Coordinates of C-alpha atoms in Angstrom, one line a residue:
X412 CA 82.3 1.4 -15.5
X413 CA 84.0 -1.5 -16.1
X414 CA 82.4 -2.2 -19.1
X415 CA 83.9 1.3 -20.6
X416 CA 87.3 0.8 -20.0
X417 CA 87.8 -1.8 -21.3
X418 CA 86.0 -0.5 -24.8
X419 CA 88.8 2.5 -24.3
X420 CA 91.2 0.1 -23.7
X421 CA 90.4 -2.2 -26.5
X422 CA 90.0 1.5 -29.1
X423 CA 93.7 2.0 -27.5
X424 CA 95.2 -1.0 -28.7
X425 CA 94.0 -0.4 -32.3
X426 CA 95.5 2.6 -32.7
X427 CA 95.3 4.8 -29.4
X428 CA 93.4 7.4 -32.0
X429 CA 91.1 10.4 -30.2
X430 CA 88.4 11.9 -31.9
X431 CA 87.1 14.3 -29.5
X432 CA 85.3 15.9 -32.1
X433 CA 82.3 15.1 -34.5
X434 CA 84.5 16.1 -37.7
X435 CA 85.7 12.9 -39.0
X436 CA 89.5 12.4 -39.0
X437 CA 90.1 11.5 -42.7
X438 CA 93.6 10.2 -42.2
X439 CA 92.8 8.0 -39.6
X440 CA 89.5 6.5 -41.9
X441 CA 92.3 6.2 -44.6
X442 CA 94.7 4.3 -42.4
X443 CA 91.8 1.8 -41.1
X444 CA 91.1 1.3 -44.5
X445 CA 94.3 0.5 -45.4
X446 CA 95.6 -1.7 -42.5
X447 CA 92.2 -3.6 -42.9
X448 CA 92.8 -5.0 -46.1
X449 CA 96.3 -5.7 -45.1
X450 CA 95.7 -7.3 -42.1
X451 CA 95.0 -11.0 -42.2
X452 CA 93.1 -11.4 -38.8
X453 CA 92.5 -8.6 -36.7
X454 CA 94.0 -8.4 -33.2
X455 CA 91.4 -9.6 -30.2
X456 CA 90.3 -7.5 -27.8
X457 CA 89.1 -8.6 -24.6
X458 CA 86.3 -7.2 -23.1
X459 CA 85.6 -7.4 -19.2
X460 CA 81.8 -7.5 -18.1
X461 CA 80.9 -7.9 -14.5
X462 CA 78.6 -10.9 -14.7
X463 CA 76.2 -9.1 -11.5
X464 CA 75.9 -6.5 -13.5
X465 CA 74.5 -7.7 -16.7
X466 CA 72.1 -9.5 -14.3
X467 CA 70.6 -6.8 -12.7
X468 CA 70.1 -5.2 -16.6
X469 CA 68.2 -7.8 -18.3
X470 CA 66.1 -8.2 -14.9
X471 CA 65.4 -4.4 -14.2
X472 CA 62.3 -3.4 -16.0
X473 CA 62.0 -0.6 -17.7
X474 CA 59.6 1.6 -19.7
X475 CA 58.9 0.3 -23.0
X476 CA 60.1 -2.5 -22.5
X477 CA 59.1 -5.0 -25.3
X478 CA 56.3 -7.7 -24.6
X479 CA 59.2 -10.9 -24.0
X480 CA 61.2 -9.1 -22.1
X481 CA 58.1 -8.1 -19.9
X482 CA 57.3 -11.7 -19.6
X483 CA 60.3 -13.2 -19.0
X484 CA 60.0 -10.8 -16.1
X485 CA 56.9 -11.5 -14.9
X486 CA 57.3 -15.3 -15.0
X487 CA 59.7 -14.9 -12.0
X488 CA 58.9 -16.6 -8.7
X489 CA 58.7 -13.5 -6.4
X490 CA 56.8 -11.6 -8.7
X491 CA 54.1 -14.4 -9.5
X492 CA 53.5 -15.5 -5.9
X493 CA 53.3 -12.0 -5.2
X494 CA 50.7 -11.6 -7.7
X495 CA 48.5 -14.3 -6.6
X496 CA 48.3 -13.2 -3.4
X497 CA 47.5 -10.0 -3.9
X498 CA 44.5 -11.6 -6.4
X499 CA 43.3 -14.3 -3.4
X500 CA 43.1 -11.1 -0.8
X501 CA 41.0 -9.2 -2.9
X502 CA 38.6 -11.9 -3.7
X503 CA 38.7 -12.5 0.2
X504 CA 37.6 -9.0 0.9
X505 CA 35.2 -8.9 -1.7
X506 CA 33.5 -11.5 -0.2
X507 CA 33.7 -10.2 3.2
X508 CA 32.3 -6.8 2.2
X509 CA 29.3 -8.9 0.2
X510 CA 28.6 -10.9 3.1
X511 CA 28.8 -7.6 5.6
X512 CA 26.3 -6.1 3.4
X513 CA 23.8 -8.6 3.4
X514 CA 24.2 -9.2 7.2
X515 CA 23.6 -5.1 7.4
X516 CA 20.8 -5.1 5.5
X517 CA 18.8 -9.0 6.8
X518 CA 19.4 -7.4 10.3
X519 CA 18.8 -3.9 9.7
X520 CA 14.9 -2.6 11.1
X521 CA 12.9 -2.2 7.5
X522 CA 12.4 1.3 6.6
X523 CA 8.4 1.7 7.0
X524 CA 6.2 3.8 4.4
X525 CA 3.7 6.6 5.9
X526 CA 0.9 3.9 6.3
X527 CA 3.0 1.6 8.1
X528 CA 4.7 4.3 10.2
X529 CA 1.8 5.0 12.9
X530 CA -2.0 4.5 13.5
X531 CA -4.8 5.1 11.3
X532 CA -7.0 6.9 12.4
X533 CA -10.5 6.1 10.7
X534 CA -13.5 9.2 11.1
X535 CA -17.2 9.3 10.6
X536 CA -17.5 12.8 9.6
X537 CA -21.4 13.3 10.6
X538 CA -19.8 12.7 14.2
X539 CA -16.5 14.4 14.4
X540 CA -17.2 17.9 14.8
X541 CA -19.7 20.3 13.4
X542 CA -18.7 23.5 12.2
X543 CA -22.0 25.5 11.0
X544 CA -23.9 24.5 14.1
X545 CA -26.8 22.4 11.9
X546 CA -26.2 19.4 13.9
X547 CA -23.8 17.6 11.8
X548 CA -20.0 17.0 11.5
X549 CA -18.4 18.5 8.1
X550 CA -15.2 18.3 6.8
X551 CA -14.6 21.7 8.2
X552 CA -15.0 20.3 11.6
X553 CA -12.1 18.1 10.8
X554 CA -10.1 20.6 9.6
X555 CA -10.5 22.3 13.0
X556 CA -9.2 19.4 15.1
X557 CA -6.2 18.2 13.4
X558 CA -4.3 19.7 16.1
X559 CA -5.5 16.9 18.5
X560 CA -4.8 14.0 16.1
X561 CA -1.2 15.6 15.5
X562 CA -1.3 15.5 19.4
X563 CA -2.2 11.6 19.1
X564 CA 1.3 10.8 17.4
X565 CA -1.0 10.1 14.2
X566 CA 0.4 10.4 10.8
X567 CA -3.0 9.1 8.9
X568 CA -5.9 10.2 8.6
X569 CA -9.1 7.7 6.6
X570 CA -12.5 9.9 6.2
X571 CA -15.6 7.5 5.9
X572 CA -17.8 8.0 3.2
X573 CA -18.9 11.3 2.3
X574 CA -20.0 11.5 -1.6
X575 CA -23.2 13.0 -2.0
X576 CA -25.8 10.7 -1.4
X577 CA -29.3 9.8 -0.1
X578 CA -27.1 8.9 3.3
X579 CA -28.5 5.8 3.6
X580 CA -26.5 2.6 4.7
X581 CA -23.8 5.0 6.0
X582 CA -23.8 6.9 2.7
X583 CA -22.4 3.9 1.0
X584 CA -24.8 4.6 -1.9
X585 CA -23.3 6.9 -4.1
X586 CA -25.8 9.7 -5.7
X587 CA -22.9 11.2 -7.3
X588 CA -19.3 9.9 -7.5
X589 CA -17.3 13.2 -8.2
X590 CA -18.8 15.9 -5.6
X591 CA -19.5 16.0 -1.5
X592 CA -22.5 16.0 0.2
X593 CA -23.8 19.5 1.3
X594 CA -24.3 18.0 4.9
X595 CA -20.5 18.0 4.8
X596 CA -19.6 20.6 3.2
X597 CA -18.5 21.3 -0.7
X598 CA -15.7 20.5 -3.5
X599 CA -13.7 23.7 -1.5
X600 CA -13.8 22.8 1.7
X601 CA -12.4 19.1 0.6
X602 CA -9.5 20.7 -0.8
X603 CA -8.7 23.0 2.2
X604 CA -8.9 19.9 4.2
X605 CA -6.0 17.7 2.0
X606 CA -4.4 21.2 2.4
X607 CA -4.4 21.6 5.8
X608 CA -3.8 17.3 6.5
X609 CA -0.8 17.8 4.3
X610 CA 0.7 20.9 5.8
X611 CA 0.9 19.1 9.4
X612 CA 2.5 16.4 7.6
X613 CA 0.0 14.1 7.4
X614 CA -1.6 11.5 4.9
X615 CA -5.5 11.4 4.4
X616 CA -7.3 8.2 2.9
X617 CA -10.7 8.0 1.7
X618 CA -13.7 5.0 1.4
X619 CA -15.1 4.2 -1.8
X620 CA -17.3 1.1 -2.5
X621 CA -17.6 0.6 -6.2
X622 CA -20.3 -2.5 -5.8
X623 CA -23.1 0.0 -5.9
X624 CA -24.6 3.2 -6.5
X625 CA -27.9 5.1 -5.1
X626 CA -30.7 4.8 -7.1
X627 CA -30.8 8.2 -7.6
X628 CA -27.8 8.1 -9.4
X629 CA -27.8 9.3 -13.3
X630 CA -26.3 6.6 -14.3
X631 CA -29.4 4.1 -13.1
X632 CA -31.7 6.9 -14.2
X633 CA -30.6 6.2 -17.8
X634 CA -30.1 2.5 -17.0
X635 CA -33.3 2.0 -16.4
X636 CA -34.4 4.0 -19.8
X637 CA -32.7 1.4 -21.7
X638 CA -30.2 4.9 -22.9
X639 CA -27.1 3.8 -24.8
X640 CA -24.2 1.9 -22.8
X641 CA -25.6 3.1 -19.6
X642 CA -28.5 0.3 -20.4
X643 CA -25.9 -2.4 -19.0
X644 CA -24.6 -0.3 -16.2
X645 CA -26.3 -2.6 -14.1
X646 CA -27.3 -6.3 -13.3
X647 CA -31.1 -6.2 -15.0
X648 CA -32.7 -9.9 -15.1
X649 CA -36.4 -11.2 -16.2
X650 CA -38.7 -11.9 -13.8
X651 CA -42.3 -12.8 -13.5
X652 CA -45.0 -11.1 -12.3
X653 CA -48.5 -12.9 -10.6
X654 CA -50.9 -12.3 -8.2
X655 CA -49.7 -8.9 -7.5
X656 CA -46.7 -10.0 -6.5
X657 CA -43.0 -10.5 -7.8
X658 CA -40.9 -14.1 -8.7
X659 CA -37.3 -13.6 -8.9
X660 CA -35.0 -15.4 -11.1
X661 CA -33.5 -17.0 -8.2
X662 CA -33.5 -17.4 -4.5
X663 CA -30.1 -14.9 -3.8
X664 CA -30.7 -13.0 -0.8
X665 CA -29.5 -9.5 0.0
X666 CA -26.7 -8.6 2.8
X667 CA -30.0 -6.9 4.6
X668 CA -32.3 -9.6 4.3
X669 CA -34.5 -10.9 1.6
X670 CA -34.5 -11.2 -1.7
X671 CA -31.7 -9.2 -3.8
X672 CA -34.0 -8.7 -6.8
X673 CA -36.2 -5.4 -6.9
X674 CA -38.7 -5.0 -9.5
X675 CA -38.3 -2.0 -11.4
X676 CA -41.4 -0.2 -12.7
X677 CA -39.6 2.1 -15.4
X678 CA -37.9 -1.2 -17.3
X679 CA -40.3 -3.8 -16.0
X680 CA -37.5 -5.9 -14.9
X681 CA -35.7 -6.8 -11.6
X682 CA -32.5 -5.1 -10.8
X683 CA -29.9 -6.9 -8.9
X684 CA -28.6 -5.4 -5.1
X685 CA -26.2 -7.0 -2.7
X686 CA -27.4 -4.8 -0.2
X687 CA -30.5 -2.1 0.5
X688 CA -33.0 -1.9 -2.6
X689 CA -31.9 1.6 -2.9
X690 CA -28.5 0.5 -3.7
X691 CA -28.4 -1.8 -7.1
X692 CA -24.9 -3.4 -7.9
X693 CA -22.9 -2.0 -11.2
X694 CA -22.2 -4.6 -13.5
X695 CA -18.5 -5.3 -13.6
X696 CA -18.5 -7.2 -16.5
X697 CA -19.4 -4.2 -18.5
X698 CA -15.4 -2.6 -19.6
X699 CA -17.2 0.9 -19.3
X700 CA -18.4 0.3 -15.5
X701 CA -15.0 -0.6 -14.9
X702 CA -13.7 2.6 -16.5
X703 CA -15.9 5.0 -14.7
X704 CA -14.4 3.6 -11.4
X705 CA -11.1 3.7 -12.9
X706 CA -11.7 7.7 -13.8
X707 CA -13.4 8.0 -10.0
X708 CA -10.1 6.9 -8.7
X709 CA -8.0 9.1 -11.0
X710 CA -10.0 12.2 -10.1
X711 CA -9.4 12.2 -6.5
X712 CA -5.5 11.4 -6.3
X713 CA -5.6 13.7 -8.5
X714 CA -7.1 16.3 -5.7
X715 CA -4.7 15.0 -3.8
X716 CA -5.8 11.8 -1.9
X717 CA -2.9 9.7 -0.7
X718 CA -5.0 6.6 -1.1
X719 CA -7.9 4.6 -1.0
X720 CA -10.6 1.4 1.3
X721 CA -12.3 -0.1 -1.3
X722 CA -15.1 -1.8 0.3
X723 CA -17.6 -4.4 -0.3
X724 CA -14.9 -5.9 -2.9
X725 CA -16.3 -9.8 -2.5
X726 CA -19.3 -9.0 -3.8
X727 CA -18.2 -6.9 -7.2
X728 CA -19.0 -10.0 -9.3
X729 CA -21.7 -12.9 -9.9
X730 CA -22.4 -15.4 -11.7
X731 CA -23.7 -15.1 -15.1
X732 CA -25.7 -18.5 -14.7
X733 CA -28.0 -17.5 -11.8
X734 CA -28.3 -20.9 -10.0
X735 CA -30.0 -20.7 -6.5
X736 CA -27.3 -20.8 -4.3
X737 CA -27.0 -23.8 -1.8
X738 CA -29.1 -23.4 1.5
X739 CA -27.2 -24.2 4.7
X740 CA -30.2 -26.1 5.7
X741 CA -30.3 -29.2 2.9
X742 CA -33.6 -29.3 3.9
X743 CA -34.7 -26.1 2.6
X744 CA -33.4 -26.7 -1.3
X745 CA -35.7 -25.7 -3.7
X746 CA -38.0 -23.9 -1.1
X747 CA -37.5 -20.2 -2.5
X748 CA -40.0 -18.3 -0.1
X749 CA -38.6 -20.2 3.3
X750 CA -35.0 -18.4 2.5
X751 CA -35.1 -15.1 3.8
X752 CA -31.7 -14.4 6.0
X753 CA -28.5 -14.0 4.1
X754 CA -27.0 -16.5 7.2
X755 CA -29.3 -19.1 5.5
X756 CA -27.5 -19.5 1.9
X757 CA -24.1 -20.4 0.9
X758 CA -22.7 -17.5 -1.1
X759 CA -21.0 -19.8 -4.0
X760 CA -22.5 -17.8 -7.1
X761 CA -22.2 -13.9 -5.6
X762 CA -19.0 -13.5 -3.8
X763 CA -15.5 -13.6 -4.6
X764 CA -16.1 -15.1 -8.0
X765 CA -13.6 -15.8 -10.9
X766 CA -12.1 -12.6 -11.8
X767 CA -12.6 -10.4 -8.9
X768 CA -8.6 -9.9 -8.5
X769 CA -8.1 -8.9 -11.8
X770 CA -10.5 -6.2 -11.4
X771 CA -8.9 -5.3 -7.5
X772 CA -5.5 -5.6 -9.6
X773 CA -6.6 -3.4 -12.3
X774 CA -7.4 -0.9 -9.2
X775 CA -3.6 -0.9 -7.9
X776 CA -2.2 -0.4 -11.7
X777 CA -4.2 2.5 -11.5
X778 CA -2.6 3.7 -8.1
X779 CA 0.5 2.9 -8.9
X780 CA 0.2 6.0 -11.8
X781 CA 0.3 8.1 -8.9
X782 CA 3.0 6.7 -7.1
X783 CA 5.5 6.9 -9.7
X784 CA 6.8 10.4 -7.4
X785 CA 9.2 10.2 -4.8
X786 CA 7.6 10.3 -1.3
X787 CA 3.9 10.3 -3.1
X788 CA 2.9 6.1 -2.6
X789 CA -0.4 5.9 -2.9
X790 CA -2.3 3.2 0.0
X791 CA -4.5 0.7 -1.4
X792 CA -7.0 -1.2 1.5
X793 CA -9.8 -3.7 0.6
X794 CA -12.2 -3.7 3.0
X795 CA -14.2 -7.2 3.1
X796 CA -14.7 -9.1 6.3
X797 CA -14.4 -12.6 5.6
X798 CA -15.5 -14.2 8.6
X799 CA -15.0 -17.8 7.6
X800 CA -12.4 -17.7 5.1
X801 CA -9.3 -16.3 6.5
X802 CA -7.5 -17.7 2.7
X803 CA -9.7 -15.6 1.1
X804 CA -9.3 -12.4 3.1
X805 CA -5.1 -13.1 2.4
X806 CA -5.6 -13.2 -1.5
X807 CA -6.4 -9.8 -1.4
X808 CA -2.3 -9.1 -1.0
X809 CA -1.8 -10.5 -4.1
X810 CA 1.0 -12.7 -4.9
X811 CA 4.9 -12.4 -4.4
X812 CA 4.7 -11.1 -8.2
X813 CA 1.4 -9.1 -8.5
X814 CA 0.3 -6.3 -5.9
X815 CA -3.1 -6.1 -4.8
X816 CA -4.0 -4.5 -1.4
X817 CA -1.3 -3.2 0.9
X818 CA -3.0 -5.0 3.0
X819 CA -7.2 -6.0 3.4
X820 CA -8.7 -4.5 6.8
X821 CA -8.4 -6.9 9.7
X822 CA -11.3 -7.8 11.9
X823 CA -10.3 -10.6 13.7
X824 CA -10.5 -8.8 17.3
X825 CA -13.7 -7.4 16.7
X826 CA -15.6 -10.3 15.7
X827 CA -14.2 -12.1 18.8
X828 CA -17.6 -13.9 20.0
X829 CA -15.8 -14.7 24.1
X830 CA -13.0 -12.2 25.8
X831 CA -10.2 -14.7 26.8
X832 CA -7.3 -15.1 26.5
X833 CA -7.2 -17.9 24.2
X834 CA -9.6 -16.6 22.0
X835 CA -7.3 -12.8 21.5
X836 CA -4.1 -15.6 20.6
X837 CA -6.5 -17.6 18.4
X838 CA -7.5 -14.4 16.6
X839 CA -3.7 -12.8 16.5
X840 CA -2.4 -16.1 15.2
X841 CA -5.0 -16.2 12.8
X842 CA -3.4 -13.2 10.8
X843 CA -0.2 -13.7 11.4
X844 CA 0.0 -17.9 10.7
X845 CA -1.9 -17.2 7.3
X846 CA -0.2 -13.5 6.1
X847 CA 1.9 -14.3 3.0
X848 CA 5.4 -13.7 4.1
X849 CA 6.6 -10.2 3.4
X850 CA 3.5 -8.8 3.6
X851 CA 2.3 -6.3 6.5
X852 CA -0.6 -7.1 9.1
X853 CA -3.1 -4.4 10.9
X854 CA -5.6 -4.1 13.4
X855 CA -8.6 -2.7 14.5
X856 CA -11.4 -2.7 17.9
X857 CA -13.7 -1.0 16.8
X858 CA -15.4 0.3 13.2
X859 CA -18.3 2.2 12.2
X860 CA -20.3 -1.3 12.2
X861 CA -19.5 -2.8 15.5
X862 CA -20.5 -1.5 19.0
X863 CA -17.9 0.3 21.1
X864 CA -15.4 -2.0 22.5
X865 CA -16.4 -0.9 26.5
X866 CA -20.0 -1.9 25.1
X867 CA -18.8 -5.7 23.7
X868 CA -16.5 -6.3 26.4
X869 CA -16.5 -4.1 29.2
X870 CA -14.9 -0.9 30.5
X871 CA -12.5 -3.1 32.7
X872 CA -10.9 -4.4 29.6
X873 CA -11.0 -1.3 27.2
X874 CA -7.2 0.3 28.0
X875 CA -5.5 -3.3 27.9
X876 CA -7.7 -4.1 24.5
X877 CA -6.3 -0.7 23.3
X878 CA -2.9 -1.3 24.6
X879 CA -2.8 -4.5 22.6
X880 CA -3.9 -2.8 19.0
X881 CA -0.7 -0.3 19.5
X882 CA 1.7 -2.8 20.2
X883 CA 1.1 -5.8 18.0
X884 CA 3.1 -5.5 14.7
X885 CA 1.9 -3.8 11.8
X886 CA -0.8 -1.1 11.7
X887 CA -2.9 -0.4 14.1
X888 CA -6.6 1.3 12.8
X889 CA -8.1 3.8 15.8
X890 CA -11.7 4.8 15.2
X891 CA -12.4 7.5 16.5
X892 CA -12.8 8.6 20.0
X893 CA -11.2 4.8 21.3
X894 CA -9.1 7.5 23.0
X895 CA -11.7 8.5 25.0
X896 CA -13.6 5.2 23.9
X897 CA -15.0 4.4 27.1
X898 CA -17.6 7.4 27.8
X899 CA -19.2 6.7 24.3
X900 CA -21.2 3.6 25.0
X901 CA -25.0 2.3 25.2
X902 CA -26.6 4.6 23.6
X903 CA -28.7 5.0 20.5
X904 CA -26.7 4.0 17.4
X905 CA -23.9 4.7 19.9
X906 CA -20.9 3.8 17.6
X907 CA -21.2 6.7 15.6
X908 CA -22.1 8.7 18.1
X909 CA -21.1 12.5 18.5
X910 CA -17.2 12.9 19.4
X911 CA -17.3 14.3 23.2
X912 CA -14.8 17.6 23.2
X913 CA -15.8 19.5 26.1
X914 CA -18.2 19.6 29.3
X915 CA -19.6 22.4 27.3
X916 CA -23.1 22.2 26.1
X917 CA -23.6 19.0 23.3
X918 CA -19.8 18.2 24.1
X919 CA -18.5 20.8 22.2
X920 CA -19.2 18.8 19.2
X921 CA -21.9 22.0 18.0
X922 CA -22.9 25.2 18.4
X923 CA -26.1 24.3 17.5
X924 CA -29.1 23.4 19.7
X925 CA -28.9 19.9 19.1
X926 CA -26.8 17.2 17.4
X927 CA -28.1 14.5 14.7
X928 CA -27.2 12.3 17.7
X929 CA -27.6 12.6 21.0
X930 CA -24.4 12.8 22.8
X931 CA -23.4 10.6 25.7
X932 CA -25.0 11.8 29.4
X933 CA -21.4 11.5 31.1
X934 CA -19.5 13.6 28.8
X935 CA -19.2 16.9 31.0
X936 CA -16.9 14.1 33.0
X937 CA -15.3 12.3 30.2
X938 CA -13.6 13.8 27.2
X939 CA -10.8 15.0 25.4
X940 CA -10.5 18.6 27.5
X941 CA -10.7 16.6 31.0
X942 CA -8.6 13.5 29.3
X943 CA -5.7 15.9 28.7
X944 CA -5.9 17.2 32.5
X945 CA -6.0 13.8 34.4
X946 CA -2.2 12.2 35.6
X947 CA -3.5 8.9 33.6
X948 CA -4.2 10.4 30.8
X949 CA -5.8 7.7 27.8
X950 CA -4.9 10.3 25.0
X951 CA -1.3 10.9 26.3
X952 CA -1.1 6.4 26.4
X953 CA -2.0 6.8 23.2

């Protein structure tokens, strides 16, 4: 390079000396030495350096370069806008992605849980199908006609009541919490049934009330014995006795009519019951009532129960003062014995009283032990009809922060008083102006406590009524045989009665000689065999 010749030419001029070696040439150190000091100024030597050159070296960068270097390069024009715009684009796409992903995911469908996902489809099991021809459906009966709920497009399956129990008021009286009625079977056939339900894929869900037990319970046995902390398992209140006859402590009136205070011979005092006399309330303000209901829930998610209807949830409370509720009829206050219809009292002191959702809360902290799996949610449905009060019904979600029900059982199309068409928009808006937003609505036509819907409001309307409950939004809540709904109607107690199979004799619903119910007259014409056959099939529409 340039910059080498002229450092040869330059060691030239001082002596034109070589040392191609690396032995040092003593005589030519001792001549330097000497001329040096002899020397008065020593001869310039001028050094050509291509100024481009030198640029392009202090501007290259190279490893290791030391930190002013590196900024004195970095500080350069071309290299800083560079940098900034490299920065602003990936802010930009950052942004871009963000806002992609939030557009994805606002208009994305919502992925829906197993109880949001397709029908549920609710059974009385003393009507489904019986399987040791004594006249009665059993859980074995269910287990034999999965097959045809699978066929259905149903995913869920909710089983009425069937602890053991006096079977009065449905069953809904509990004689014992923890085991099944014989009628339907026993602890063994339960589990075969989750067994079998879970093997086709499919979710079961069961009713409990927790208001109230039988009276034949143990736990009012020892209740009413005054034994240990059973002694305020339930509501037990002073009343007077004259004439023969009975004076409650106030004038609260049972769900079935007349007073709710039954005088108890055992403890000579009046027990408390929101319903039949054979069902007294538990006494939720006791912490050990509320634990046995707590262990009751435990022990069947633990057999394998993917959730839970609580029912009668309005009325797990009262008030501790026992004022006489407000008549409806001003008239009537302070006329005890005149007030014998539950329609005829305001129900300010024995429903929905301060407290209540802790308690339904406490329920779904419970549950949500035995959710904690992947795939495993457990469903959590209060079951209170609140006729008059749709604000009330909606507190039973909870609130944005605090889950309660996944959602409370909706019964706005069954209590429709006039078919019209205004009055099934009245009763969908309803729901769906009041839900809290987020939350996820449901529907029903018929229950164990209503009449068939052919019955309420005609065969003409039935399949558009049904078509309606599968296409609104949210879940839509099929008792059973809606399917086939219109050949089970006016007869005897006909909403639970037997499920019509066959043309075979009772419907195929026994073996036996008879049924507990009489089956419907037309069902050698109408049921699920023929359905299946006919080009407008109802089951297939389903």
């Amino acid at each position: 390079t340039g910059e080498s010749k002229s450092k040869y030419n330059c060691l030239s001029e001082k002596g034109g000396v070589e040392n191609n070696g690396f032995v040092q040439n003593e005589a030519f150190e001792d001549k330097e030495t000497d001329t040096s000091s002899q020397e008065e100024m020593p001869k310039t030597c001028s050094i050509l350096v291509d100024p481009v050159a030198v640029e392009e070296t202090v501007l290259k960068p190279y490893a290791g370069m030391p930190k002013e270097v590196l900024l004195q390069f970095s500080s350069q024009a071309r290299y800083r806008v560079t940098r900034e715009i490299l920065f602003w684009l990936i802010i930009a796409a950052s942004v871009a992605l963000v806002g992609a992903t939030i557009a994805i995911i606002a208009l994305s469908p919502k992925c829906l849980d197993w109880w949001q996902a397709s029908p549920i489809y609710q059974i009385y099991p003393r009507s489904f199908k019986d399987s040791d021809m004594d006249g009665n459906g059993d859980l074995k009966g269910i287990q034999e006609k999965l097959d045809h709920i699978t066929y259905l497009n149903i995913k869920t399956i909710w089983i009425t009541s069937f602890f053991k129990s006096p079977l009065k008021d449905l069953g809904y009286g509990a004689e014992d919490f923890y085991d099944i009625d014989p009628i339907f079977g026993s602890m063994r056939d339960f589990e075969n049934l989750i067994a079998a339900i879970h093997d086709k894929g499919l979710k079961v869900i069961m009713d409990l009330i927790p208001n109230h037990t039988s009276d034949k319970h143990w736990w009012f046995q020892l209740s009413r014995n005054r034994t240990g902390k059973y002694t305020d398992y339930y509501i037990w209140q002073d009343c007077v006795q004259a004439a023969g006859s009975v004076i409650p402590p106030n004038n609260w009136v049972s769900v079935f009519g007349n007073s709710s205070w039954q005088f108890d011979e055992v403890r000579q005092q009046c027990y408390f019951h929101q319903f039949g006399k054979e069902q007294p309330d538990l006494n939720f303000r006791s912490p050990d009532v509320r634990q046995e209901i707590h262990d009751i829930i435990k022990f069947w998610l633990g057999k394998g129960v993917d959730g839970f209807s609580f029912g009668t949830v309005k009325f797990l409370l009262e008030a501790t003062h026992l004022r006489d509720e407000p008549p409806v009829n001003k008239s009537q206050n302070g006329v005890m014995y005149t007030i014998t219809a539950y329609s005829q009292l305001h129900h300010d002191y024995t429903t929905t009283q301060v407290g209540l959702h802790d308690i339904i809360r406490s329920f779904r902290h419970t549950m949500n032990e035995f959710s904690r799996e992947p795939g495993r949610y457990r469903f959590m449905g209060s079951h209170d009809d609140e006729k008059e009060d749709i604000e009330a019904t909606m507190m039973y979600y909870g609130t944005p922060f605090i889950q309660e029900a996944d959602f409370p059982f909706n019964f706005n199309l069954i209590n429709m008083k006039n078919l019209s068409g205004n009055s099934i928009f009245e009763a969908v808006d309803l729901w769906m102006r009041n839900m809290p937003a987020g939350k996820w609505p449901n529907w029903a036509v018929g229950s164990p406590n209503a009449a068939r819907l052919s019955t309420r409001i005609g065969y003409e309307f039935a399949d558009v009524m049904n078509m309606l409950l599968l296409t609104l939004p949210g879940t839509p809540v099929t008792y059973y045989g809606e399917e086939i709904e219109h050949g089970i109607q006016r007869i005897t107690c006909q909403y639970k009665s037997p499920m019509q199979w066959n043309g075979e004799v009772n419907a195929g619903f026994t073996e036996g000689n008879s049924s507990w119910l009489p089956v419907h007259f037309n069902y050698r014409s109408i049921n699920v065999e023929v359905g299946k056959k006919k080009p407008l099939n109802p089951q297939k529409f389903y």
